[in-house]
Amino acid sequence: MIASMDDGIGRVVSTIKRCGLERDSFVFFFSDNGATKAGSNGICRGWKGQLWEGGHREPAIEYWPGRISPGGTSAELTIAMDLFPTLLEIAGVDRPRDRKLDGVSFFRHLSSGETLGERQLFWGHGEQRAVRRGHWKLTLMPGEDPFLADLKADPGERTNLAGAQPALVSQLRDALARWEKDVTQS
């Protein structure tokens, strides 16, 4: 699979270069989930279909000569829903006024290093729920106690800090409930 992706992306980039479109083409690649149990998610706990970091923490690769400096790295927190607002900004198109978009554009971060600021991100898959605020992440798995991780100190989600941080767990659970109500309203 990886060799096939390398070949395919290589052909896309070669075609862009051959057509002289490098300065007009934003190439963005990312995966939608972590590895299955047959693969490896490095230090990250969990697998595809789970809300542990191993199920969804993925690198992304951006390429746009003249607009994004090559060789840089970033630990800025983004999510797939940020891609649409980013593409709108790149294309110079205003955000729709008739609907709320959950994502934010990360183009200025890519082009000038501007931070996205503190934000809360939410996930739901089946009965699993998770919320992240800064370096804190609360994961709720069916039949299990709430799991609070400090991803800065413990990116592998090995130590449950829920018992030591009950007020934070309560705040994050409340935020998660508000989000769920918001996204399920008709």
Coordinates of C-alpha atoms in Angstrom, one line a residue:
M1 CA 0.0 0.0 0.0
I2 CA 2.7 2.5 0.9
A3 CA 4.7 1.8 -2.2
S4 CA 1.5 2.2 -4.3
M5 CA 0.8 5.6 -2.5
D6 CA 4.3 6.8 -3.1
D7 CA 4.1 5.9 -6.8
G8 CA 0.7 7.6 -7.2
I9 CA 1.6 10.8 -5.3
G10 CA 4.9 10.9 -7.2
R11 CA 3.0 10.7 -10.6
V12 CA 0.7 13.6 -9.4
V13 CA 3.7 15.8 -8.4
S14 CA 5.6 14.9 -11.5
T15 CA 2.6 15.9 -13.7
I16 CA 2.2 19.2 -11.8
K17 CA 5.9 20.0 -12.4
R18 CA 5.8 18.9 -16.0
C19 CA 2.8 21.2 -16.6
G20 CA 4.5 24.1 -14.9
L21 CA 1.8 24.3 -12.2
E22 CA 3.9 24.0 -9.0
R23 CA 3.3 27.6 -7.9
D24 CA -0.5 27.2 -8.5
S25 CA -1.0 23.8 -6.9
F26 CA -1.5 22.9 -3.3
V27 CA -0.8 19.2 -2.7
F28 CA -2.0 17.9 0.7
F29 CA -1.9 14.3 1.8
F30 CA -3.1 12.6 5.0
S31 CA -4.7 9.4 6.2
D32 CA -8.2 9.2 7.7
N33 CA -7.2 6.7 10.4
G34 CA -4.4 4.8 12.1
A35 CA -3.3 1.2 11.4
T36 CA -5.3 -1.9 12.0
K37 CA -4.1 -4.5 14.5
A38 CA -2.0 -5.9 11.7
G39 CA 0.0 -2.7 11.5
S40 CA 1.8 -0.3 13.8
N41 CA 0.8 3.0 15.4
G42 CA 4.2 3.4 17.1
I43 CA 3.8 4.5 20.7
C44 CA 0.1 5.4 20.2
R45 CA -2.5 3.3 21.9
G46 CA -5.4 1.9 19.8
W47 CA -6.3 1.0 16.3
K48 CA -8.4 2.0 13.3
G49 CA -12.0 2.4 14.6
Q50 CA -11.0 3.5 18.0
L51 CA -10.7 7.0 19.5
W52 CA -7.4 6.4 21.1
E53 CA -4.6 8.3 19.4
G54 CA -3.5 5.2 17.5
G55 CA -6.9 5.2 15.8
H56 CA -6.8 8.7 14.4
R57 CA -3.5 10.6 15.1
E58 CA -2.0 10.9 11.6
P59 CA 0.8 12.9 10.0
A60 CA 0.0 15.1 7.0
I61 CA 2.2 16.3 4.2
E62 CA 1.8 19.6 2.4
Y63 CA 3.6 20.8 -0.7
W64 CA 3.3 24.1 -2.4
P65 CA 6.6 25.7 -3.6
G66 CA 6.8 29.4 -3.1
R67 CA 3.9 29.4 -0.5
I68 CA 5.0 26.8 2.1
S69 CA 8.6 26.5 3.2
P70 CA 10.0 23.0 2.5
G71 CA 11.2 20.7 5.3
G72 CA 9.2 22.3 8.1
T73 CA 7.3 20.4 10.8
S74 CA 4.4 21.4 13.0
A75 CA 2.7 20.0 16.1
E76 CA -0.3 22.3 15.6
L77 CA -3.6 20.5 16.3
T78 CA -5.7 20.1 13.2
I79 CA -8.5 17.8 12.1
A80 CA -9.8 16.6 8.7
M81 CA -12.7 19.1 8.9
D82 CA -10.2 21.9 8.8
L83 CA -9.3 21.1 5.2
F84 CA -12.5 22.6 3.6
P85 CA -12.0 26.0 5.2
T86 CA -8.3 25.9 4.3
L87 CA -9.2 25.2 0.6
L88 CA -11.8 28.0 0.7
E89 CA -9.1 30.4 1.9
I90 CA -6.5 29.3 -0.6
A91 CA -9.1 29.7 -3.4
G92 CA -10.1 33.1 -2.2
V93 CA -13.7 32.0 -1.6
D94 CA -15.7 33.3 1.4
R95 CA -17.0 30.9 3.9
P96 CA -20.7 30.1 3.4
R97 CA -22.9 32.4 5.4
D98 CA -25.9 30.0 5.4
R99 CA -24.2 27.3 7.5
K100 CA -21.8 26.9 10.3
L101 CA -18.5 25.2 9.5
D102 CA -16.8 23.3 12.4
G103 CA -13.3 23.5 10.9
V104 CA -10.8 26.4 10.7
S105 CA -8.4 27.3 8.0
F106 CA -4.8 26.3 8.7
F107 CA -3.4 28.0 5.6
R108 CA -1.8 30.9 7.5
H109 CA -0.2 28.4 9.8
L110 CA 1.3 26.6 6.8
S111 CA 2.4 29.8 5.0
S112 CA 3.6 32.0 7.9
G113 CA 3.6 29.9 11.1
E114 CA 0.5 31.6 12.6
T115 CA -0.9 29.5 15.4
L116 CA -4.5 28.2 15.4
G117 CA -5.0 29.0 19.0
E118 CA -6.5 26.9 21.8
R119 CA -9.5 24.8 20.6
Q120 CA -11.6 21.8 21.5
L121 CA -12.0 18.9 19.2
F122 CA -14.6 16.2 19.4
W123 CA -14.9 12.6 18.1
G124 CA -17.6 10.1 18.1
H125 CA -17.5 6.5 16.7
G126 CA -20.3 4.1 17.6
E127 CA -20.7 4.5 21.3
Q128 CA -17.1 5.8 21.8
R129 CA -16.6 9.6 22.5
A130 CA -13.6 11.7 22.9
V131 CA -12.8 15.4 23.4
R132 CA -9.5 17.2 23.3
R133 CA -8.7 20.6 24.8
G134 CA -5.1 21.6 24.4
H135 CA -2.9 18.7 25.6
W136 CA -5.8 17.1 27.6
K137 CA -7.9 14.4 26.1
L138 CA -10.9 12.6 27.6
T139 CA -11.9 9.3 26.1
L140 CA -15.1 7.5 26.9
M141 CA -15.3 3.9 25.9
P142 CA -18.4 1.7 26.5
G143 CA -18.2 -0.3 29.7
E144 CA -14.9 1.5 30.8
D145 CA -14.1 4.3 33.2
P146 CA -13.4 7.7 31.7
F147 CA -9.8 8.0 30.6
L148 CA -8.1 11.4 30.9
A149 CA -4.7 11.7 29.3
D150 CA -2.1 14.5 29.3
L151 CA -1.0 14.0 25.7
K152 CA 2.0 16.3 26.2
A153 CA 3.5 14.1 28.9
D154 CA 1.9 10.8 27.8
P155 CA 1.1 10.7 24.0
G156 CA 0.7 6.9 24.2
E157 CA -2.3 7.3 26.6
R158 CA -0.9 4.9 29.2
T159 CA -1.7 6.8 32.4
N160 CA -5.3 7.6 33.4
L161 CA -5.4 10.9 35.3
A162 CA -9.2 11.1 35.6
G163 CA -9.1 10.3 39.3
A164 CA -6.6 13.1 39.9
Q165 CA -8.5 15.7 37.8
P166 CA -12.2 15.3 38.5
A167 CA -13.1 18.9 37.8
L168 CA -11.4 18.7 34.4
V169 CA -13.2 15.4 33.6
S170 CA -16.5 17.1 34.4
Q171 CA -15.8 20.1 32.3
L172 CA -14.7 18.0 29.3
R173 CA -17.8 15.7 29.7
D174 CA -20.0 18.8 29.7
A175 CA -18.3 20.1 26.6
L176 CA -18.8 16.7 24.9
A177 CA -22.5 16.7 25.8
R178 CA -23.0 20.2 24.4
W179 CA -21.2 19.2 21.2
E180 CA -23.2 16.0 20.8
K181 CA -26.4 17.9 21.3
D182 CA -25.3 20.6 18.8
V183 CA -24.4 18.1 16.1
T184 CA -27.5 15.9 16.5
Q185 CA -30.1 18.7 16.4
S186 CA -32.2 18.8 13.3

